[in-house]
């Protein structure tokens, strides 16, 4: 599963445990930071990657919140 690619789907996120979700979120935020830094210095090659990583972060937060509320999937 790769951050910022179509591999990170909601169905796959539902299969992950809480610790793994937190780890994926940490990696996605770190990648977003690096992409923003590259964008600011003019070194970013693919601007679409920023959007994809932001969407992945949103998917992870959504899955975490659904588990918190006990909605769908494998709630906690």
PDB file of N, CA and C in Angstrom:
ATOM      1  N   UNK A   1       0.846  -1.166   0.000  1.00  0.00           N
ATOM      2  CA  UNK A   1       0.000   0.000   0.000  1.00  0.00           C
ATOM      3  C   UNK A   1       0.895   1.234   0.000  1.00  0.00           C
ATOM      4  N   UNK A   2       0.649   2.113  -0.935  1.00  0.00           N
ATOM      5  CA  UNK A   2       1.490   3.296  -1.058  1.00  0.00           C
ATOM      6  C   UNK A   2       0.667   4.559  -0.837  1.00  0.00           C
ATOM      7  N   UNK A   3       1.208   5.445  -0.061  1.00  0.00           N
ATOM      8  CA  UNK A   3       0.555   6.721   0.173  1.00  0.00           C
ATOM      9  C   UNK A   3       0.544   7.508  -1.133  1.00  0.00           C
ATOM     10  N   UNK A   4      -0.589   8.134  -1.429  1.00  0.00           N
ATOM     11  CA  UNK A   4      -0.676   8.964  -2.618  1.00  0.00           C
ATOM     12  C   UNK A   4      -0.893   8.192  -3.900  1.00  0.00           C
ATOM     13  N   UNK A   5      -1.242   6.937  -3.798  1.00  0.00           N
ATOM     14  CA  UNK A   5      -1.526   6.149  -4.994  1.00  0.00           C
ATOM     15  C   UNK A   5      -2.929   5.575  -4.865  1.00  0.00           C
ATOM     16  N   UNK A   6      -3.402   4.977  -5.918  1.00  0.00           N
ATOM     17  CA  UNK A   6      -4.740   4.408  -5.890  1.00  0.00           C
ATOM     18  C   UNK A   6      -4.782   3.118  -5.076  1.00  0.00           C
ATOM     19  N   UNK A   7      -3.636   2.689  -4.560  1.00  0.00           N
ATOM     20  CA  UNK A   7      -3.583   1.468  -3.764  1.00  0.00           C
ATOM     21  C   UNK A   7      -4.241   1.643  -2.401  1.00  0.00           C
ATOM     22  N   UNK A   8      -4.285   2.859  -1.912  1.00  0.00           N
ATOM     23  CA  UNK A   8      -4.824   3.119  -0.580  1.00  0.00           C
ATOM     24  C   UNK A   8      -6.327   3.366  -0.696  1.00  0.00           C
ATOM     25  N   UNK A   9      -7.117   2.294  -0.577  1.00  0.00           N
ATOM     26  CA  UNK A   9      -8.564   2.408  -0.706  1.00  0.00           C
ATOM     27  C   UNK A   9      -9.217   2.319   0.665  1.00  0.00           C
ATOM     28  N   UNK A  10     -10.457   2.738   0.721  1.00  0.00           N
ATOM     29  CA  UNK A  10     -11.196   2.672   1.975  1.00  0.00           C
ATOM     30  C   UNK A  10     -11.335   1.234   2.454  1.00  0.00           C
ATOM     31  N   UNK A  11     -11.518   0.317   1.517  1.00  0.00           N
ATOM     32  CA  UNK A  11     -11.654  -1.096   1.895  1.00  0.00           C
ATOM     33  C   UNK A  11     -10.376  -1.608   2.555  1.00  0.00           C
ATOM     34  N   UNK A  12      -9.232  -1.220   2.035  1.00  0.00           N
ATOM     35  CA  UNK A  12      -7.969  -1.650   2.637  1.00  0.00           C
ATOM     36  C   UNK A  12      -7.766  -1.006   3.998  1.00  0.00           C
ATOM     37  N   UNK A  13      -8.188   0.235   4.146  1.00  0.00           N
ATOM     38  CA  UNK A  13      -8.053   0.910   5.434  1.00  0.00           C
ATOM     39  C   UNK A  13      -8.896   0.218   6.498  1.00  0.00           C
ATOM     40  N   UNK A  14     -10.063  -0.281   6.108  1.00  0.00           N
ATOM     41  CA  UNK A  14     -10.918  -0.980   7.068  1.00  0.00           C
ATOM     42  C   UNK A  14     -10.254  -2.239   7.600  1.00  0.00           C
ATOM     43  N   UNK A  15      -9.371  -2.820   6.810  1.00  0.00           N
ATOM     44  CA  UNK A  15      -8.695  -4.043   7.225  1.00  0.00           C
ATOM     45  C   UNK A  15      -7.510  -3.820   8.144  1.00  0.00           C
ATOM     46  N   UNK A  16      -7.104  -2.580   8.330  1.00  0.00           N
ATOM     47  CA  UNK A  16      -5.932  -2.282   9.155  1.00  0.00           C
ATOM     48  C   UNK A  16      -6.325  -2.094  10.615  1.00  0.00           C
ATOM     49  N   UNK A  17      -5.409  -2.422  11.513  1.00  0.00           N
ATOM     50  CA  UNK A  17      -5.670  -2.170  12.925  1.00  0.00           C
ATOM     51  C   UNK A  17      -5.339  -0.707  13.250  1.00  0.00           C
ATOM     52  N   UNK A  18      -5.675  -0.301  14.453  1.00  0.00           N
ATOM     53  CA  UNK A  18      -5.534   1.108  14.852  1.00  0.00           C
ATOM     54  C   UNK A  18      -4.089   1.596  14.781  1.00  0.00           C
ATOM     55  N   UNK A  19      -3.156   0.774  15.242  1.00  0.00           N
ATOM     56  CA  UNK A  19      -1.744   1.172  15.220  1.00  0.00           C
ATOM     57  C   UNK A  19      -1.249   1.382  13.800  1.00  0.00           C
ATOM     58  N   UNK A  20      -1.663   0.508  12.907  1.00  0.00           N
ATOM     59  CA  UNK A  20      -1.233   0.623  11.504  1.00  0.00           C
ATOM     60  C   UNK A  20      -1.833   1.872  10.856  1.00  0.00           C
ATOM     61  N   UNK A  21      -3.089   2.204  11.208  1.00  0.00           N
ATOM     62  CA  UNK A  21      -3.713   3.424  10.691  1.00  0.00           C
ATOM     63  C   UNK A  21      -2.930   4.659  11.133  1.00  0.00           C
ATOM     64  N   UNK A  22      -2.552   4.678  12.398  1.00  0.00           N
ATOM     65  CA  UNK A  22      -1.786   5.811  12.924  1.00  0.00           C
ATOM     66  C   UNK A  22      -0.442   5.913  12.205  1.00  0.00           C
ATOM     67  N   UNK A  23       0.186   4.776  11.945  1.00  0.00           N
ATOM     68  CA  UNK A  23       1.469   4.764  11.234  1.00  0.00           C
ATOM     69  C   UNK A  23       1.304   5.271   9.799  1.00  0.00           C
ATOM     70  N   UNK A  24       0.253   4.840   9.115  1.00  0.00           N
ATOM     71  CA  UNK A  24      -0.003   5.311   7.747  1.00  0.00           C
ATOM     72  C   UNK A  24      -0.267   6.816   7.740  1.00  0.00           C
ATOM     73  N   UNK A  25      -0.993   7.301   8.746  1.00  0.00           N
ATOM     74  CA  UNK A  25      -1.266   8.733   8.851  1.00  0.00           C
ATOM     75  C   UNK A  25       0.031   9.510   9.056  1.00  0.00           C
ATOM     76  N   UNK A  26       0.905   9.000   9.909  1.00  0.00           N
ATOM     77  CA  UNK A  26       2.186   9.662  10.151  1.00  0.00           C
ATOM     78  C   UNK A  26       3.010   9.728   8.872  1.00  0.00           C
ATOM     79  N   UNK A  27       3.062   8.618   8.135  1.00  0.00           N
ATOM     80  CA  UNK A  27       3.824   8.594   6.886  1.00  0.00           C
ATOM     81  C   UNK A  27       3.234   9.554   5.852  1.00  0.00           C
ATOM     82  N   UNK A  28       1.908   9.601   5.778  1.00  0.00           N
ATOM     83  CA  UNK A  28       1.254  10.478   4.806  1.00  0.00           C
ATOM     84  C   UNK A  28       1.521  11.947   5.130  1.00  0.00           C
ATOM     85  N   UNK A  29       1.470  12.293   6.410  1.00  0.00           N
ATOM     86  CA  UNK A  29       1.741  13.680   6.799  1.00  0.00           C
ATOM     87  C   UNK A  29       3.189  14.062   6.517  1.00  0.00           C
ATOM     88  N   UNK A  30       4.103  13.134   6.749  1.00  0.00           N
ATOM     89  CA  UNK A  30       5.513  13.401   6.460  1.00  0.00           C
ATOM     90  C   UNK A  30       5.719  13.593   4.960  1.00  0.00           C
ATOM     91  N   UNK A  31       5.056  12.769   4.158  1.00  0.00           N
ATOM     92  CA  UNK A  31       5.190  12.915   2.711  1.00  0.00           C
ATOM     93  C   UNK A  31       4.588  14.232   2.236  1.00  0.00           C
ATOM     94  N   UNK A  32       3.446  14.614   2.806  1.00  0.00           N
ATOM     95  CA  UNK A  32       2.825  15.885   2.432  1.00  0.00           C
ATOM     96  C   UNK A  32       3.751  17.051   2.773  1.00  0.00           C
ATOM     97  N   UNK A  33       4.398  16.984   3.931  1.00  0.00           N
ATOM     98  CA  UNK A  33       5.352  18.025   4.312  1.00  0.00           C
ATOM     99  C   UNK A  33       6.471  18.127   3.279  1.00  0.00           C
ATOM    100  N   UNK A  34       7.022  16.974   2.894  1.00  0.00           N
ATOM    101  CA  UNK A  34       8.104  16.970   1.906  1.00  0.00           C
ATOM    102  C   UNK A  34       7.641  17.495   0.556  1.00  0.00           C
ATOM    103  N   UNK A  35       6.433  17.127   0.152  1.00  0.00           N
ATOM    104  CA  UNK A  35       5.911  17.610  -1.129  1.00  0.00           C
ATOM    105  C   UNK A  35       5.700  19.121  -1.105  1.00  0.00           C
ATOM    106  N   UNK A  36       5.207  19.634   0.013  1.00  0.00           N
ATOM    107  CA  UNK A  36       5.021  21.091   0.124  1.00  0.00           C
ATOM    108  C   UNK A  36       6.365  21.811   0.086  1.00  0.00           C
ATOM    109  N   UNK A  37       7.347  21.227   0.715  1.00  0.00           N
ATOM    110  CA  UNK A  37       8.691  21.807   0.701  1.00  0.00           C
ATOM    111  C   UNK A  37       9.232  21.831  -0.724  1.00  0.00           C
ATOM    112  N   UNK A  38       9.065  20.727  -1.449  1.00  0.00           N
ATOM    113  CA  UNK A  38       9.511  20.668  -2.840  1.00  0.00           C
ATOM    114  C   UNK A  38       8.770  21.691  -3.693  1.00  0.00           C
ATOM    115  N   UNK A  39       7.488  21.861  -3.420  1.00  0.00           N
ATOM    116  CA  UNK A  39       6.695  22.825  -4.180  1.00  0.00           C
ATOM    117  C   UNK A  39       7.196  24.245  -3.945  1.00  0.00           C
ATOM    118  N   UNK A  40       7.521  24.552  -2.705  1.00  0.00           N
ATOM    119  CA  UNK A  40       7.990  25.894  -2.366  1.00  0.00           C
ATOM    120  C   UNK A  40       9.347  26.198  -2.981  1.00  0.00           C
ATOM    121  N   UNK A  41      10.171  25.176  -3.151  1.00  0.00           N
ATOM    122  CA  UNK A  41      11.502  25.389  -3.717  1.00  0.00           C
ATOM    123  C   UNK A  41      11.540  25.161  -5.228  1.00  0.00           C
ATOM    124  N   UNK A  42      10.373  24.857  -5.807  1.00  0.00           N
ATOM    125  CA  UNK A  42      10.300  24.681  -7.247  1.00  0.00           C
ATOM    126  C   UNK A  42      10.820  23.350  -7.749  1.00  0.00           C
ATOM    127  N   UNK A  43      10.916  22.361  -6.894  1.00  0.00           N
ATOM    128  CA  UNK A  43      11.454  21.059  -7.281  1.00  0.00           C
ATOM    129  C   UNK A  43      10.373  20.001  -7.475  1.00  0.00           C
ATOM    130  N   UNK A  44       9.124  20.356  -7.234  1.00  0.00           N
ATOM    131  CA  UNK A  44       8.042  19.379  -7.334  1.00  0.00           C
ATOM    132  C   UNK A  44       7.746  19.077  -8.794  1.00  0.00           C
ATOM    133  N   UNK A  45       7.748  17.790  -9.131  1.00  0.00           N
ATOM    134  CA  UNK A  45       7.508  17.382 -10.512  1.00  0.00           C
ATOM    135  C   UNK A  45       6.037  17.100 -10.776  1.00  0.00           C
ATOM    136  N   UNK A  46       5.334  16.560  -9.804  1.00  0.00           N
ATOM    137  CA  UNK A  46       3.940  16.187 -10.002  1.00  0.00           C
ATOM    138  C   UNK A  46       3.057  16.873  -8.960  1.00  0.00           C
ATOM    139  N   UNK A  47       2.327  17.896  -9.390  1.00  0.00           N
ATOM    140  CA  UNK A  47       1.458  18.617  -8.462  1.00  0.00           C
ATOM    141  C   UNK A  47       0.235  17.786  -8.081  1.00  0.00           C
ATOM    142  N   UNK A  48      -0.126  16.843  -8.917  1.00  0.00           N
ATOM    143  CA  UNK A  48      -1.251  15.966  -8.613  1.00  0.00           C
ATOM    144  C   UNK A  48      -0.987  15.091  -7.411  1.00  0.00           C
ATOM    145  N   UNK A  49       0.262  14.863  -7.125  1.00  0.00           N
ATOM    146  CA  UNK A  49       0.647  14.039  -5.977  1.00  0.00           C
ATOM    147  C   UNK A  49       0.214  14.703  -4.668  1.00  0.00           C
ATOM    148  N   UNK A  50       0.289  16.033  -4.604  1.00  0.00           N
ATOM    149  CA  UNK A  50      -0.167  16.755  -3.407  1.00  0.00           C
ATOM    150  C   UNK A  50      -1.633  16.425  -3.128  1.00  0.00           C
ATOM    151  N   UNK A  51      -2.440  16.503  -4.156  1.00  0.00           N
ATOM    152  CA  UNK A  51      -3.869  16.237  -4.023  1.00  0.00           C
ATOM    153  C   UNK A  51      -4.113  14.797  -3.578  1.00  0.00           C
ATOM    154  N   UNK A  52      -3.395  13.863  -4.167  1.00  0.00           N
ATOM    155  CA  UNK A  52      -3.578  12.449  -3.833  1.00  0.00           C
ATOM    156  C   UNK A  52      -3.218  12.168  -2.372  1.00  0.00           C
ATOM    157  N   UNK A  53      -2.148  12.762  -1.896  1.00  0.00           N
ATOM    158  CA  UNK A  53      -1.734  12.533  -0.503  1.00  0.00           C
ATOM    159  C   UNK A  53      -2.734  13.174   0.454  1.00  0.00           C
ATOM    160  N   UNK A  54      -3.226  14.369   0.123  1.00  0.00           N
ATOM    161  CA  UNK A  54      -4.245  15.007   0.968  1.00  0.00           C
ATOM    162  C   UNK A  54      -5.500  14.139   1.048  1.00  0.00           C
ATOM    163  N   UNK A  55      -5.890  13.555  -0.070  1.00  0.00           N
ATOM    164  CA  UNK A  55      -7.070  12.684  -0.082  1.00  0.00           C
ATOM    165  C   UNK A  55      -6.828  11.426   0.754  1.00  0.00           C
ATOM    166  N   UNK A  56      -5.622  10.890   0.694  1.00  0.00           N
ATOM    167  CA  UNK A  56      -5.296   9.722   1.514  1.00  0.00           C
ATOM    168  C   UNK A  56      -5.397  10.060   2.998  1.00  0.00           C
ATOM    169  N   UNK A  57      -4.898  11.227   3.370  1.00  0.00           N
ATOM    170  CA  UNK A  57      -4.982  11.660   4.771  1.00  0.00           C
ATOM    171  C   UNK A  57      -6.447  11.768   5.186  1.00  0.00           C
ATOM    172  N   UNK A  58      -7.277  12.328   4.318  1.00  0.00           N
ATOM    173  CA  UNK A  58      -8.704  12.449   4.620  1.00  0.00           C
ATOM    174  C   UNK A  58      -9.353  11.073   4.771  1.00  0.00           C
ATOM    175  N   UNK A  59      -8.981  10.127   3.920  1.00  0.00           N
ATOM    176  CA  UNK A  59      -9.526   8.765   4.025  1.00  0.00           C
ATOM    177  C   UNK A  59      -9.148   8.125   5.362  1.00  0.00           C
ATOM    178  N   UNK A  60      -7.911   8.330   5.772  1.00  0.00           N
ATOM    179  CA  UNK A  60      -7.451   7.749   7.040  1.00  0.00           C
ATOM    180  C   UNK A  60      -8.206   8.373   8.208  1.00  0.00           C
ATOM    181  N   UNK A  61      -8.328   9.706   8.209  1.00  0.00           N
ATOM    182  CA  UNK A  61      -9.074  10.372   9.279  1.00  0.00           C
ATOM    183  C   UNK A  61     -10.533   9.917   9.307  1.00  0.00           C
ATOM    184  N   UNK A  62     -11.129   9.734   8.129  1.00  0.00           N
ATOM    185  CA  UNK A  62     -12.515   9.282   8.054  1.00  0.00           C
ATOM    186  C   UNK A  62     -12.665   7.897   8.665  1.00  0.00           C
ATOM    187  N   UNK A  63     -11.775   6.996   8.322  1.00  0.00           N
ATOM    188  CA  UNK A  63     -11.838   5.639   8.877  1.00  0.00           C
ATOM    189  C   UNK A  63     -11.653   5.666  10.395  1.00  0.00           C
ATOM    190  N   UNK A  64     -10.732   6.480  10.881  1.00  0.00           N
ATOM    191  CA  UNK A  64     -10.509   6.573  12.327  1.00  0.00           C
ATOM    192  C   UNK A  64     -11.760   7.102  13.032  1.00  0.00           C
ATOM    193  N   UNK A  65     -12.402   8.092  12.437  1.00  0.00           N
ATOM    194  CA  UNK A  65     -13.601   8.676  13.038  1.00  0.00           C
ATOM    195  C   UNK A  65     -14.774   7.690  13.007  1.00  0.00           C
ATOM    196  N   UNK A  66     -14.906   6.958  11.901  1.00  0.00           N
ATOM    197  CA  UNK A  66     -15.972   5.961  11.820  1.00  0.00           C
ATOM    198  C   UNK A  66     -15.805   4.902  12.906  1.00  0.00           C
ATOM    199  N   UNK A  67     -14.587   4.497  13.150  1.00  0.00           N
ATOM    200  CA  UNK A  67     -14.339   3.512  14.212  1.00  0.00           C
ATOM    201  C   UNK A  67     -14.677   4.098  15.573  1.00  0.00           C
ATOM    202  N   UNK A  68     -14.343   5.364  15.748  1.00  0.00           N
ATOM    203  CA  UNK A  68     -14.627   6.035  17.018  1.00  0.00           C
ATOM    204  C   UNK A  68     -16.131   6.061  17.294  1.00  0.00           C
ATOM    205  N   UNK A  69     -16.910   6.289  16.229  1.00  0.00           N
ATOM    206  CA  UNK A  69     -18.356   6.377  16.375  1.00  0.00           C
ATOM    207  C   UNK A  69     -19.050   5.026  16.250  1.00  0.00           C
ATOM    208  N   UNK A  70     -18.297   4.004  15.840  1.00  0.00           N
ATOM    209  CA  UNK A  70     -18.880   2.681  15.671  1.00  0.00           C
ATOM    210  C   UNK A  70     -19.714   2.551  14.410  1.00  0.00           C
ATOM    211  N   UNK A  71     -19.370   3.312  13.385  1.00  0.00           N
ATOM    212  CA  UNK A  71     -20.106   3.294  12.120  1.00  0.00           C
ATOM    213  C   UNK A  71     -19.409   2.367  11.144  1.00  0.00           C
ATOM    214  N   UNK A  72     -20.132   1.415  10.587  1.00  0.00           N
ATOM    215  CA  UNK A  72     -19.617   0.548   9.526  1.00  0.00           C
ATOM    216  C   UNK A  72     -18.316  -0.143   9.876  1.00  0.00           C
ATOM    217  N   UNK A  73     -17.792  -0.898   8.911  1.00  0.00           N
ATOM    218  CA  UNK A  73     -16.471  -1.522   9.026  1.00  0.00           C
ATOM    219  C   UNK A  73     -16.252  -2.283  10.315  1.00  0.00           C
ATOM    220  N   UNK A  74     -15.004  -2.355  10.708  1.00  0.00           N
ATOM    221  CA  UNK A  74     -14.627  -3.036  11.945  1.00  0.00           C
ATOM    222  C   UNK A  74     -14.453  -1.999  13.038  1.00  0.00           C
ATOM    223  N   UNK A  75     -15.550  -1.533  13.574  1.00  0.00           N
ATOM    224  CA  UNK A  75     -15.499  -0.501  14.603  1.00  0.00           C
ATOM    225  C   UNK A  75     -14.841  -0.979  15.869  1.00  0.00           C
ATOM    226  N   UNK A  76     -14.298  -0.038  16.618  1.00  0.00           N
ATOM    227  CA  UNK A  76     -13.596  -0.374  17.861  1.00  0.00           C
ATOM    228  C   UNK A  76     -14.564  -0.540  19.004  1.00  0.00           C
TER     229      UNK A  76
END
